[in-house]
mmCIF file of C-alpha atoms in Angstrom:
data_model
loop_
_atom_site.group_PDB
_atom_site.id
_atom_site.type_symbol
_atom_site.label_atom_id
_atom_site.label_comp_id
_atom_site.label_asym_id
_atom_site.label_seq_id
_atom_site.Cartn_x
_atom_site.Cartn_y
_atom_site.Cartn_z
ATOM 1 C CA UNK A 1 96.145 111.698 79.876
ATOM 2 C CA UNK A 2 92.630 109.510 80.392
ATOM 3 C CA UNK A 3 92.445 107.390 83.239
ATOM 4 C CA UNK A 4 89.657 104.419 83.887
ATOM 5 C CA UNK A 5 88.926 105.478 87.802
ATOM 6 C CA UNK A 6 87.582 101.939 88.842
ATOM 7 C CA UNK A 7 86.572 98.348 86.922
ATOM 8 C CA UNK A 8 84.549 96.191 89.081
ATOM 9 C CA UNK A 9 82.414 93.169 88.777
ATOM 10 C CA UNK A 10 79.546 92.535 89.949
ATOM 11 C CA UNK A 11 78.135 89.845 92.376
ATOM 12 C CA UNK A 12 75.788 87.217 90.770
ATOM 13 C CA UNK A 13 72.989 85.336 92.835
ATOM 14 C CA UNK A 14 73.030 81.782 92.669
ATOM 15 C CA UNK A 15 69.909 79.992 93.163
ATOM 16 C CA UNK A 16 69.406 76.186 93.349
ATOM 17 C CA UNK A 17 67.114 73.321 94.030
ATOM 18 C CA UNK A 18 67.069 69.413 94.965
ATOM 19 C CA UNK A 19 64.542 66.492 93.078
ATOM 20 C CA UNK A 20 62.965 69.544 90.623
ATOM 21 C CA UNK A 21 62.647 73.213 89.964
ATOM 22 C CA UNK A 22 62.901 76.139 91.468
ATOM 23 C CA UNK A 23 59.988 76.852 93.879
ATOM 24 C CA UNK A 24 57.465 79.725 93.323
ATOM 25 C CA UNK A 25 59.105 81.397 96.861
ATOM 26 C CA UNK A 26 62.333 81.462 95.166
ATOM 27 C CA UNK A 27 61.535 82.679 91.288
ATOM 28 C CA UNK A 28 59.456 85.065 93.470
ATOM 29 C CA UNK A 29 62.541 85.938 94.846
ATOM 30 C CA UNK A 30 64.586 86.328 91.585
ATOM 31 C CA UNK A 31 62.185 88.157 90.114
ATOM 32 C CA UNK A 32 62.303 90.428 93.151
ATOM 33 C CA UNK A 33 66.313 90.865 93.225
ATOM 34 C CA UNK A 34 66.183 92.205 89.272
ATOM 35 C CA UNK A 35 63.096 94.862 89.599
ATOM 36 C CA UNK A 36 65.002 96.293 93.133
ATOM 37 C CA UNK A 37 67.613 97.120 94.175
ATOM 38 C CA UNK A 38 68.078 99.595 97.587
ATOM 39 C CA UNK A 39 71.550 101.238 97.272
ATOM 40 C CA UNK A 40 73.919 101.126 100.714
ATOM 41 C CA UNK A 41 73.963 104.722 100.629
ATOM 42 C CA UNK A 42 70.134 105.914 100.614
ATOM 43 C CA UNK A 43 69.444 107.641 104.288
ATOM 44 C CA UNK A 44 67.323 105.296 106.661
ATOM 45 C CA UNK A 45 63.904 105.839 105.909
ATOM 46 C CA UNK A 46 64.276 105.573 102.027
ATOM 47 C CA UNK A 47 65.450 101.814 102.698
ATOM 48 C CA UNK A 48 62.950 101.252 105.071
ATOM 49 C CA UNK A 49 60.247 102.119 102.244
ATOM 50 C CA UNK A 50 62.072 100.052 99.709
ATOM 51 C CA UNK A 51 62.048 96.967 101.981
ATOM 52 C CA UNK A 52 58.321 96.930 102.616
ATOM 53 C CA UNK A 53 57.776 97.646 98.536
ATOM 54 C CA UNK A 54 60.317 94.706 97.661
ATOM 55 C CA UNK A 55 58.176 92.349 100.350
ATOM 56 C CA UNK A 56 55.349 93.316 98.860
ATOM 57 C CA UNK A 57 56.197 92.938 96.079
ATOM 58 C CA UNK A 58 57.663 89.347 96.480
ATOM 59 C CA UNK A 59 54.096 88.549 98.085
ATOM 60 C CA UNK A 60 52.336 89.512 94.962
ATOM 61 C CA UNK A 61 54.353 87.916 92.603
ATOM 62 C CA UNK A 62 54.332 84.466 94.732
ATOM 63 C CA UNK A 63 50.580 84.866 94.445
ATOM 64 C CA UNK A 64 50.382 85.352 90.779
ATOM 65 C CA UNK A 65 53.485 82.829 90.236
ATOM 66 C CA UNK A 66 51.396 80.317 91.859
ATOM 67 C CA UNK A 67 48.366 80.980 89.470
ATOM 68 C CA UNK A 68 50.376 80.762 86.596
ATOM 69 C CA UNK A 69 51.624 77.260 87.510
ATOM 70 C CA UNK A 70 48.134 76.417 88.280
ATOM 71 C CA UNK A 71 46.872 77.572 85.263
ATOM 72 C CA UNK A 72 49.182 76.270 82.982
ATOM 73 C CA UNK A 73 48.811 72.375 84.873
ATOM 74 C CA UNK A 74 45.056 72.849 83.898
ATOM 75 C CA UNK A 75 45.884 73.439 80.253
ATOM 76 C CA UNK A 76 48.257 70.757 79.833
ATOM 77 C CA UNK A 77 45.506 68.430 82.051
ATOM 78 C CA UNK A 78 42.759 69.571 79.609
ATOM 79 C CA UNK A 79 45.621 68.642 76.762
ATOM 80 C CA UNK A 80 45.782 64.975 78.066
ATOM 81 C CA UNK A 81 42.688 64.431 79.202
ATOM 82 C CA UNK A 82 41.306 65.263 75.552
ATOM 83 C CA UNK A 83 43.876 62.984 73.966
ATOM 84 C CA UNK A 84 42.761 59.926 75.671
ATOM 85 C CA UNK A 85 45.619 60.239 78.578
ATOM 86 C CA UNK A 86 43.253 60.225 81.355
ATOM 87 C CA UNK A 87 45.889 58.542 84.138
ATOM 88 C CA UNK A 88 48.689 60.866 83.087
ATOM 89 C CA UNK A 89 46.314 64.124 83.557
ATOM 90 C CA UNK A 90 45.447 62.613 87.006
ATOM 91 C CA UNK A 91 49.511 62.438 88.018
ATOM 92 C CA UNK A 92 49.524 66.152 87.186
ATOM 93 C CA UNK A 93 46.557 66.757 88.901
ATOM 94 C CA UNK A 94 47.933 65.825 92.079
ATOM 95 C CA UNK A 95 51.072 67.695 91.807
ATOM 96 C CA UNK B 1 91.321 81.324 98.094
ATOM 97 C CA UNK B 2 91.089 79.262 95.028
ATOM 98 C CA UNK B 3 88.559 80.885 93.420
ATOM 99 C CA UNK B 4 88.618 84.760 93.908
ATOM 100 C CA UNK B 5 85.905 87.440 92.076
ATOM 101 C CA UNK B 6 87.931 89.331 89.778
ATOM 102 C CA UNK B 7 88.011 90.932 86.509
ATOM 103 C CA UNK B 8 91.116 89.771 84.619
ATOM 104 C CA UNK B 9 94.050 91.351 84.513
ATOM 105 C CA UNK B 10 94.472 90.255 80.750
ATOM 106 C CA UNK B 11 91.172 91.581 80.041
ATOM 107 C CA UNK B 12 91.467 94.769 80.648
ATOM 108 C CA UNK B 13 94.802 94.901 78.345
ATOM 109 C CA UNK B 14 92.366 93.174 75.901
ATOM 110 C CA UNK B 15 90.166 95.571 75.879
ATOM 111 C CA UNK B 16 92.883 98.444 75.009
ATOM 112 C CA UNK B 17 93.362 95.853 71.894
ATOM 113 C CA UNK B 18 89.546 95.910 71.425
ATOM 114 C CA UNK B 19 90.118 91.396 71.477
ATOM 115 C CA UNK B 20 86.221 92.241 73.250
ATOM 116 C CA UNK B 21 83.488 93.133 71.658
ATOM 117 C CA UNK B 22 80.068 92.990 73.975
ATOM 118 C CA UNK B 23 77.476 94.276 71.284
ATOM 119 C CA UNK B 24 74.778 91.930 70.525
ATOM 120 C CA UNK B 25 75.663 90.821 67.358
ATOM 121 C CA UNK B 26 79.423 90.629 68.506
ATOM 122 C CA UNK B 27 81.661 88.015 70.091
ATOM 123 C CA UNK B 28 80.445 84.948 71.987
ATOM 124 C CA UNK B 29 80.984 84.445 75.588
ATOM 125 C CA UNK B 30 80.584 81.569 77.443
ATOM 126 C CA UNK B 31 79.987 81.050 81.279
ATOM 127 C CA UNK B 32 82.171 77.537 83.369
ATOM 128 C CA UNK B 33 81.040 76.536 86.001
ATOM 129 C CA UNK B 34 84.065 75.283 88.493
ATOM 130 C CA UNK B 35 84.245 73.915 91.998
ATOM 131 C CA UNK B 36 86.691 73.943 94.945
ATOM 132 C CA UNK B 37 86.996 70.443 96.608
ATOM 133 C CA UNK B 38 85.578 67.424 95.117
ATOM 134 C CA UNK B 39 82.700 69.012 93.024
ATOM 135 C CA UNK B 40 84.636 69.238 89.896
ATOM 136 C CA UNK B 41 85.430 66.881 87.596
ATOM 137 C CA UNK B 42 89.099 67.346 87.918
ATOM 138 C CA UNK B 43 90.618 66.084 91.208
ATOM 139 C CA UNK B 44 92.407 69.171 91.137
ATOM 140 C CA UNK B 45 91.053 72.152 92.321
ATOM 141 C CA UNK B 46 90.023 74.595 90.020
ATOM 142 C CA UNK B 47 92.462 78.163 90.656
ATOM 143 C CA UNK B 48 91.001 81.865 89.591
ATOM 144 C CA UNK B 49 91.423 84.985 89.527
ATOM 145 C CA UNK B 50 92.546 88.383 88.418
ATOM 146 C CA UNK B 51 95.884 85.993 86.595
ATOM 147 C CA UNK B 52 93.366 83.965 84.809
ATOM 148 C CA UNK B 53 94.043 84.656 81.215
ATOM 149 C CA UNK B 54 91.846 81.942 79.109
ATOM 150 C CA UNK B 55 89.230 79.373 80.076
ATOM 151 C CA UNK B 56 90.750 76.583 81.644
ATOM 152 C CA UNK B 57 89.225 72.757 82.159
ATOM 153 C CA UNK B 58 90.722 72.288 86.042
ATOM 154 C CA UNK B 59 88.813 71.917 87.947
ATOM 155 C CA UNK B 60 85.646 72.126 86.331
ATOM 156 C CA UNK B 61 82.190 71.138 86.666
ATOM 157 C CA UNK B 62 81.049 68.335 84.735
ATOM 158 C CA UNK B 63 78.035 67.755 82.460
ATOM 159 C CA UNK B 64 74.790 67.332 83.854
ATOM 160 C CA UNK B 65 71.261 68.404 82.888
ATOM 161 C CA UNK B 66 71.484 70.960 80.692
ATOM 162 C CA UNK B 67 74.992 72.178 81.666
ATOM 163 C CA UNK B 68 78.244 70.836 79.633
ATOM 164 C CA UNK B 69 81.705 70.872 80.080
ATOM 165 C CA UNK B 70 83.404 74.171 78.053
ATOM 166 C CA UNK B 71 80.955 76.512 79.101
ATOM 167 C CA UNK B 72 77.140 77.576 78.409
ATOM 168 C CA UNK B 73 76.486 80.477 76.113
ATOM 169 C CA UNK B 74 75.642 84.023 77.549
ATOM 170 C CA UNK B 75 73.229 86.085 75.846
ATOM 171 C CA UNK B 76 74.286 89.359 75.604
ATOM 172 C CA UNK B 77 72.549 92.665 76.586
ATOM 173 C CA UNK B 78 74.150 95.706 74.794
ATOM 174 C CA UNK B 79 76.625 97.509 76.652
ATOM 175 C CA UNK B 80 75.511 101.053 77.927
ATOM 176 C CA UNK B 81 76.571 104.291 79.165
ATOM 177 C CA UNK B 82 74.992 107.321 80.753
ATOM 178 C CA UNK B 83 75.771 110.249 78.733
ATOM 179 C CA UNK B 84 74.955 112.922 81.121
ATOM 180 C CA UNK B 85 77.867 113.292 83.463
ATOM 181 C CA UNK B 86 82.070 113.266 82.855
ATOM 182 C CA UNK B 87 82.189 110.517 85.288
ATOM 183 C CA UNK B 88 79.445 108.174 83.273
ATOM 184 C CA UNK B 89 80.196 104.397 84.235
ATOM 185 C CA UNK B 90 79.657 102.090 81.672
ATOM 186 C CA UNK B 91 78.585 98.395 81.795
ATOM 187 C CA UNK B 92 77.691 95.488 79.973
ATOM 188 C CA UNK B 93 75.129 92.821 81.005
ATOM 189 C CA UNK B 94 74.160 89.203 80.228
ATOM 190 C CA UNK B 95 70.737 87.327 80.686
ATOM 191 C CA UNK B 96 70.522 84.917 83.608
ATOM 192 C CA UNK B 97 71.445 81.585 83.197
ATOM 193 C CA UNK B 98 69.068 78.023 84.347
ATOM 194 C CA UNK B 99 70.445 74.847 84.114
ATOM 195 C CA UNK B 100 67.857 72.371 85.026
ATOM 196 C CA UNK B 101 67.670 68.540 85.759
ATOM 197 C CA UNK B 102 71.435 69.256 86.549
ATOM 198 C CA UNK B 103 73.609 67.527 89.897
ATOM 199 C CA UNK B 104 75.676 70.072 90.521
ATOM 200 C CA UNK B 105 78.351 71.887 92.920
ATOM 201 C CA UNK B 106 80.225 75.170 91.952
ATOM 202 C CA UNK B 107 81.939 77.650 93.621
ATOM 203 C CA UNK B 108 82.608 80.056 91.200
ATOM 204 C CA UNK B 109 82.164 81.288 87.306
ATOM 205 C CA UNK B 110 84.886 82.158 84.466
ATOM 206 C CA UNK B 111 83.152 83.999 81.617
ATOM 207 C CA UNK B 112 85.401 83.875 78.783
ATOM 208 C CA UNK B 113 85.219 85.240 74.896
ATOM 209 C CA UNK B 114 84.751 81.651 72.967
ATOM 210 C CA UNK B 115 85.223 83.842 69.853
ATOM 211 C CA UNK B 116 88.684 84.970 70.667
ATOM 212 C CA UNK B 117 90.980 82.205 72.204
ATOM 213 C CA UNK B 118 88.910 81.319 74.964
ATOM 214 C CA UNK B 119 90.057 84.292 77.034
ATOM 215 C CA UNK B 120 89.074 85.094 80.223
ATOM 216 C CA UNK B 121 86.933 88.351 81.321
ATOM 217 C CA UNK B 122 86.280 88.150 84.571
ATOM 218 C CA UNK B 123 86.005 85.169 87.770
ATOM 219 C CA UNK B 124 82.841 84.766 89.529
ATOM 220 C CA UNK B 125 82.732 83.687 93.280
ATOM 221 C CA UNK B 126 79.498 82.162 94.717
ATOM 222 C CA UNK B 127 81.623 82.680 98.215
ATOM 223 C CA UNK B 128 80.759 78.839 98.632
ATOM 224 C CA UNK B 129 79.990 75.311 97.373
ATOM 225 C CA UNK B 130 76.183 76.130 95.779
ATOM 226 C CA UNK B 131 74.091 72.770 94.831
ATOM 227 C CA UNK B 132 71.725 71.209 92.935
ATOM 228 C CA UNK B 133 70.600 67.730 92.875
ATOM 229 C CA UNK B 134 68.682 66.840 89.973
ATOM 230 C CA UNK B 135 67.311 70.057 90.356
ATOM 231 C CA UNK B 136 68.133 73.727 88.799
ATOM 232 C CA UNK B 137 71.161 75.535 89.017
ATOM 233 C CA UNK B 138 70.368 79.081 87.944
ATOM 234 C CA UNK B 139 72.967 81.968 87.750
ATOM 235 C CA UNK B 140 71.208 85.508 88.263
ATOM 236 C CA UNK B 141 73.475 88.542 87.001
ATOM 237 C CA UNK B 142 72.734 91.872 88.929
ATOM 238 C CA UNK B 143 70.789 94.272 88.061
ATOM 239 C CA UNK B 144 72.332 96.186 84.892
ATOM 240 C CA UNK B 145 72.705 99.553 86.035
ATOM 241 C CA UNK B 146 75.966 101.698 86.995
ATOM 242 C CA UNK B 147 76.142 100.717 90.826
ATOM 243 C CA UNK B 148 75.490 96.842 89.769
ATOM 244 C CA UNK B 149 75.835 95.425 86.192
ATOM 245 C CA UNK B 150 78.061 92.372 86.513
ATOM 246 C CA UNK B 151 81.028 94.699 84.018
ATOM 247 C CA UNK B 152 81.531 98.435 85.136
ATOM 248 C CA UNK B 153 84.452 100.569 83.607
ATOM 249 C CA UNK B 154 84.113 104.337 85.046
#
């Protein structure tokens, strides 16, 4: 006889936000929850390591998050601004 | 509860009847969004769990943004196994899920197979009313390993 021991599911993480997207603190954050993940079971230490790493981590990729949105505002400014859509650049500008 | 995580009871008689197939190029599943309360579009609230047997409308969110009543596809990720031990778990995974511009409150998830019959594979509960208000409403599936994936048989 074959027996299937356990089925489970898994928990999901629900993130949301109000007036907008997600912030860079929080995609940091679900970037963060899919590259680690500490098990319940590791001894003390080994979780204390993984912690610092995954806040690290999360402080990097807010950094580089933030560039990116940066960044790509200054392309699509550059986009309008060469098409004539000065005003429109300037709203994105200030965002 | 009204809305209790669960995998199905008829799915895992399904699956003896191979109704389920996760491979990439295989059936389509769907993720609803439903609340408990007065977030749903149904006055009712919306009841699930391991007797849920096929996607139901109770109860359930309605449209906004880029979410729509029946569901929003899942993209697969092929189902794995480790091949290394007798006591291997093996799990199947889907790609997170953004709805944006979207007013919404859920407090749980059905997926369901929207190949076969609408039925029902497991119940997801966010443990309480989540938000968004013109905003983004993004479902992140756990990591897709043995101790996590969002499926595990062992």
């Amino acid at each position: 006889m074959f027996g299937l021991g356990t089925s489970s599911i898994g928990s999901v993480n629900v993130m949301t936000s109000d007036k907008g997207g997600l912030t860079n603190e929080q995609v940091a954050d679900l970037a963060v929850e899919k590259i680690v993940s500490i098990s319940d079971e590791a001894p003390a230490h080994i979780r204390q390591q993984a912690n610092q790493f995954r806040e690290h981590l999360k402080y990097v990729l807010y950094h580089y998050l933030l560039l990116a949105r940066k960044e790509e505002r200054g392309s699509i400014i550059q986009v309008l601004e060469s098409s004539g859509h000065k005003e429109m650049a300037e709203y994105i500008r200030r965002l | 509860m009204a809305i209790a995580q669960a995998m199905c009871n008829s799915f895992k008689k399904e699956l003896m009847l191979g109704t389920h197939n996760f491979a990439t190029n295989g059936n389509a599943f769907k993720l609803a969004l439903y609340a408990e309360g007065s977030g749903g579009k149904s006055s009712t609230t919306a009841t699930l769990g391991f007797g849920t047997t096929a996607y139901v409308t109770t109860g359930e969110v309605a449209t906004s943004g880029s979410y729509t009543t029946g569901g929003v596809a899942l993209t697969k990720v092929a189902p794995s196994v480790a091949t290394s031990t007798s006591t291997a778990t093996a799990f199947a995974d889907f790609a997170d899920l953004s709805f944006t511009t979207a007013t919404i409150t859920a407090m749980g998830a059905l997926i369901y197979n929207d190949t076969n019959g609408d039925k029902a594979v497991c119940v997801l509960d966010f443990t309480s009313n989540k938000t968004s208000t013109s905003g983004t409403f993004t479902v992140q599936f756990p990591t897709a390993d043995a101790s996590n994936a969002i499926i595990r048989i062992a």
